[in-house]
């Protein structure tokens, strides 16, 4: 059983939509702010060219719907669907999926768009399985409403995918699309969508243990200072990286080697099995540049690499390379930056 439905017994419905129209799933923080990756997903939804209906769920949905209307400029945004049902807080996919499937089963929507966030990655495969559609995941470019570009093999190849199914389910790599521009979307109406029966009755939100940090979140930081195995241990990682990050007001990232060695929390891992980032400036400190790490940062606008090995692969993707000892270069760089 999957989210309360037996897949074998599902009706094999394949109906094409009457009109091209996009349902865009928008996430909010628990304070009711729209999460940045959803603003990028909305920009991608706009590029599809269809009319857009946004959907917001959970206790903050109504307030966030007003914020959405008054803070973004999206001429295609016709409608904002909200359900203030607290059962949708935390976006447990078992709870959210039945509502989304119900909306998509009709003929109103040809496209469904989510950010390729933890929430989107949790939701989209369930929706795809229940509707019997193959989602197109992690797109980085829209060529036309049926054709998309996305990275595969940990970013080592880029493929162009044409979706020939009647509906198109998409997750959007947020770092590949700018956030939708600020402004107003006055013509959008706000409608209550109620709440579908929550089939995930045996699933309950318990709690979240999040690492609180004053630093910019990796997904939205415009500068990231990231450290690798060369930092030796947690105390050294902090001693070398934090002053540089503080000076630049940067977020901190790390390689899997650094995380596995206990230098920092695993929420800081960047790469294939960590976060995918594309800041304006990425400073890689003592990082070799393994393909799994590059998969998470090589789309950064400017990459600075500091490494003592001139053959380190990180230099192949770096815009600026500093060959030398991080223990000399990073403190010197930090001091010079402080004087600017
Ligand atoms: P190393 O490769 O050991 O590099 C350390 C670098 O520091 C070297 O280039 C060295 O020249 C340099 N150095 C050492 N001392 C100094 C000094 N004093 N001054 C200057 N430079 C110095 N890795 C990730 O990062 N993210 C992932 O998401 C990820 N996912 C993975 C998934 C899978 C399935 C697998 C198999 C691996 C994954 N990895 C991932 C691991 C990845 O393959 C590498 O092992 C890892 O990225 C290496 O981390 P590193 O660059 O810190 O360490």
PDB file of C-alpha atoms and ligand atoms in Angstrom, residues 227-230 254-258 269-274 286-290 292-293 306-309 312 324-327, ligand 1:
ATOM      1  CA  UNK A 227      36.271  23.274   4.030  1.00  0.00           C
ATOM      2  CA  UNK A 228      37.629  19.812   3.336  1.00  0.00           C
ATOM      3  CA  UNK A 229      39.687  17.107   4.949  1.00  0.00           C
ATOM      4  CA  UNK A 230      42.754  19.374   5.019  1.00  0.00           C
ATOM      5  CA  UNK A 254      31.967  21.166   3.895  1.00  0.00           C
ATOM      6  CA  UNK A 255      32.908  18.041   1.993  1.00  0.00           C
ATOM      7  CA  UNK A 256      31.681  14.634   3.021  1.00  0.00           C
ATOM      8  CA  UNK A 257      35.202  13.808   4.213  1.00  0.00           C
ATOM      9  CA  UNK A 258      35.053  16.788   6.597  1.00  0.00           C
ATOM     10  CA  UNK A 269      27.640  18.817   3.449  1.00  0.00           C
ATOM     11  CA  UNK A 270      27.691  19.977  -0.139  1.00  0.00           C
ATOM     12  CA  UNK A 271      27.612  17.563  -3.049  1.00  0.00           C
ATOM     13  CA  UNK A 272      25.852  14.625  -4.585  1.00  0.00           C
ATOM     14  CA  UNK A 273      24.611  13.362  -1.249  1.00  0.00           C
ATOM     15  CA  UNK A 274      24.482  16.776   0.368  1.00  0.00           C
ATOM     16  CA  UNK A 286      41.573  22.287   1.254  1.00  0.00           C
ATOM     17  CA  UNK A 287      39.081  20.479  -0.967  1.00  0.00           C
ATOM     18  CA  UNK A 288      40.345  18.101  -3.676  1.00  0.00           C
ATOM     19  CA  UNK A 289      37.320  18.479  -5.982  1.00  0.00           C
ATOM     20  CA  UNK A 290      35.981  14.921  -6.165  1.00  0.00           C
ATOM     21  CA  UNK A 292      30.651  13.985  -5.857  1.00  0.00           C
ATOM     22  CA  UNK A 293      31.590  17.332  -4.314  1.00  0.00           C
ATOM     23  CA  UNK A 306      42.911  27.070  -2.180  1.00  0.00           C
ATOM     24  CA  UNK A 307      44.927  23.854  -2.316  1.00  0.00           C
ATOM     25  CA  UNK A 308      48.573  22.846  -2.028  1.00  0.00           C
ATOM     26  CA  UNK A 309      48.313  20.259  -4.817  1.00  0.00           C
ATOM     27  CA  UNK A 312      43.847  18.935  -7.536  1.00  0.00           C
ATOM     28  CA  UNK A 324      49.649  26.838  -1.324  1.00  0.00           C
ATOM     29  CA  UNK A 325      49.130  26.011   2.333  1.00  0.00           C
ATOM     30  CA  UNK A 326      45.666  26.874   3.649  1.00  0.00           C
ATOM     31  CA  UNK A 327      47.172  27.554   7.078  1.00  0.00           C
TER      32      UNK A 327
HETATM   33  P1  LIG B   1      40.362  14.940   0.051  1.00  0.00           P
HETATM   34  O1  LIG B   1      39.940  14.355  -1.243  1.00  0.00           O
HETATM   35  O2  LIG B   1      41.205  14.115   0.942  1.00  0.00           O
HETATM   36  O3  LIG B   1      41.124  16.303  -0.314  1.00  0.00           O
HETATM   37  C1  LIG B   1      41.800  17.069   0.598  1.00  0.00           C
HETATM   38  C2  LIG B   1      42.547  18.130  -0.205  1.00  0.00           C
HETATM   39  O4  LIG B   1      43.187  19.004   0.681  1.00  0.00           O
HETATM   40  C3  LIG B   1      43.629  17.548  -1.123  1.00  0.00           C
HETATM   41  O5  LIG B   1      43.393  18.009  -2.457  1.00  0.00           O
HETATM   42  C4  LIG B   1      44.930  18.120  -0.581  1.00  0.00           C
HETATM   43  O6  LIG B   1      45.838  18.469  -1.615  1.00  0.00           O
HETATM   44  C5  LIG B   1      44.458  19.356   0.130  1.00  0.00           C
HETATM   45  N1  LIG B   1      45.327  19.730   1.273  1.00  0.00           N
HETATM   46  C6  LIG B   1      45.765  18.955   2.300  1.00  0.00           C
HETATM   47  N2  LIG B   1      46.465  19.705   3.168  1.00  0.00           N
HETATM   48  C7  LIG B   1      46.485  20.970   2.677  1.00  0.00           C
HETATM   49  C8  LIG B   1      47.033  22.193   3.129  1.00  0.00           C
HETATM   50  N3  LIG B   1      47.700  22.287   4.299  1.00  0.00           N
HETATM   51  N4  LIG B   1      46.878  23.296   2.371  1.00  0.00           N
HETATM   52  C9  LIG B   1      46.188  23.239   1.199  1.00  0.00           C
HETATM   53  N5  LIG B   1      45.614  22.117   0.730  1.00  0.00           N
HETATM   54  C10 LIG B   1      45.763  20.990   1.467  1.00  0.00           C
HETATM   55  N6  LIG B   1      31.860  14.206  -1.097  1.00  0.00           N
HETATM   56  C11 LIG B   1      31.337  15.427  -0.907  1.00  0.00           C
HETATM   57  O7  LIG B   1      32.043  16.396  -0.639  1.00  0.00           O
HETATM   58  N7  LIG B   1      29.973  15.602  -0.989  1.00  0.00           N
HETATM   59  C12 LIG B   1      29.124  14.593  -1.279  1.00  0.00           C
HETATM   60  O8  LIG B   1      27.907  14.824  -1.339  1.00  0.00           O
HETATM   61  C13 LIG B   1      29.667  13.305  -1.514  1.00  0.00           C
HETATM   62  N8  LIG B   1      28.871  12.267  -1.840  1.00  0.00           N
HETATM   63  C14 LIG B   1      29.440  11.051  -2.123  1.00  0.00           C
HETATM   64  C15 LIG B   1      28.625  10.009  -2.574  1.00  0.00           C
HETATM   65  C16 LIG B   1      29.200   8.798  -2.883  1.00  0.00           C
HETATM   66  C17 LIG B   1      28.295   7.679  -3.373  1.00  0.00           C
HETATM   67  C18 LIG B   1      30.589   8.612  -2.759  1.00  0.00           C
HETATM   68  C19 LIG B   1      31.223   7.286  -3.115  1.00  0.00           C
HETATM   69  C20 LIG B   1      31.393   9.626  -2.319  1.00  0.00           C
HETATM   70  C21 LIG B   1      30.845  10.864  -1.986  1.00  0.00           C
HETATM   71  N9  LIG B   1      31.632  11.926  -1.542  1.00  0.00           N
HETATM   72  C22 LIG B   1      31.072  13.145  -1.382  1.00  0.00           C
HETATM   73  C23 LIG B   1      33.070  11.750  -1.206  1.00  0.00           C
HETATM   74  C24 LIG B   1      34.020  12.205  -2.292  1.00  0.00           C
HETATM   75  O9  LIG B   1      34.260  11.131  -3.181  1.00  0.00           O
HETATM   76  C25 LIG B   1      35.381  12.616  -1.696  1.00  0.00           C
HETATM   77  O10 LIG B   1      35.885  11.562  -0.928  1.00  0.00           O
HETATM   78  C26 LIG B   1      35.313  13.856  -0.813  1.00  0.00           C
HETATM   79  O11 LIG B   1      34.629  14.906  -1.475  1.00  0.00           O
HETATM   80  C27 LIG B   1      36.731  14.317  -0.519  1.00  0.00           C
HETATM   81  O12 LIG B   1      36.701  15.367   0.405  1.00  0.00           O
HETATM   82  P2  LIG B   1      37.925  16.358   0.548  1.00  0.00           P
HETATM   83  O13 LIG B   1      38.131  17.093  -0.723  1.00  0.00           O
HETATM   84  O14 LIG B   1      37.656  17.141   1.789  1.00  0.00           O
HETATM   85  O15 LIG B   1      39.138  15.389   0.898  1.00  0.00           O
END
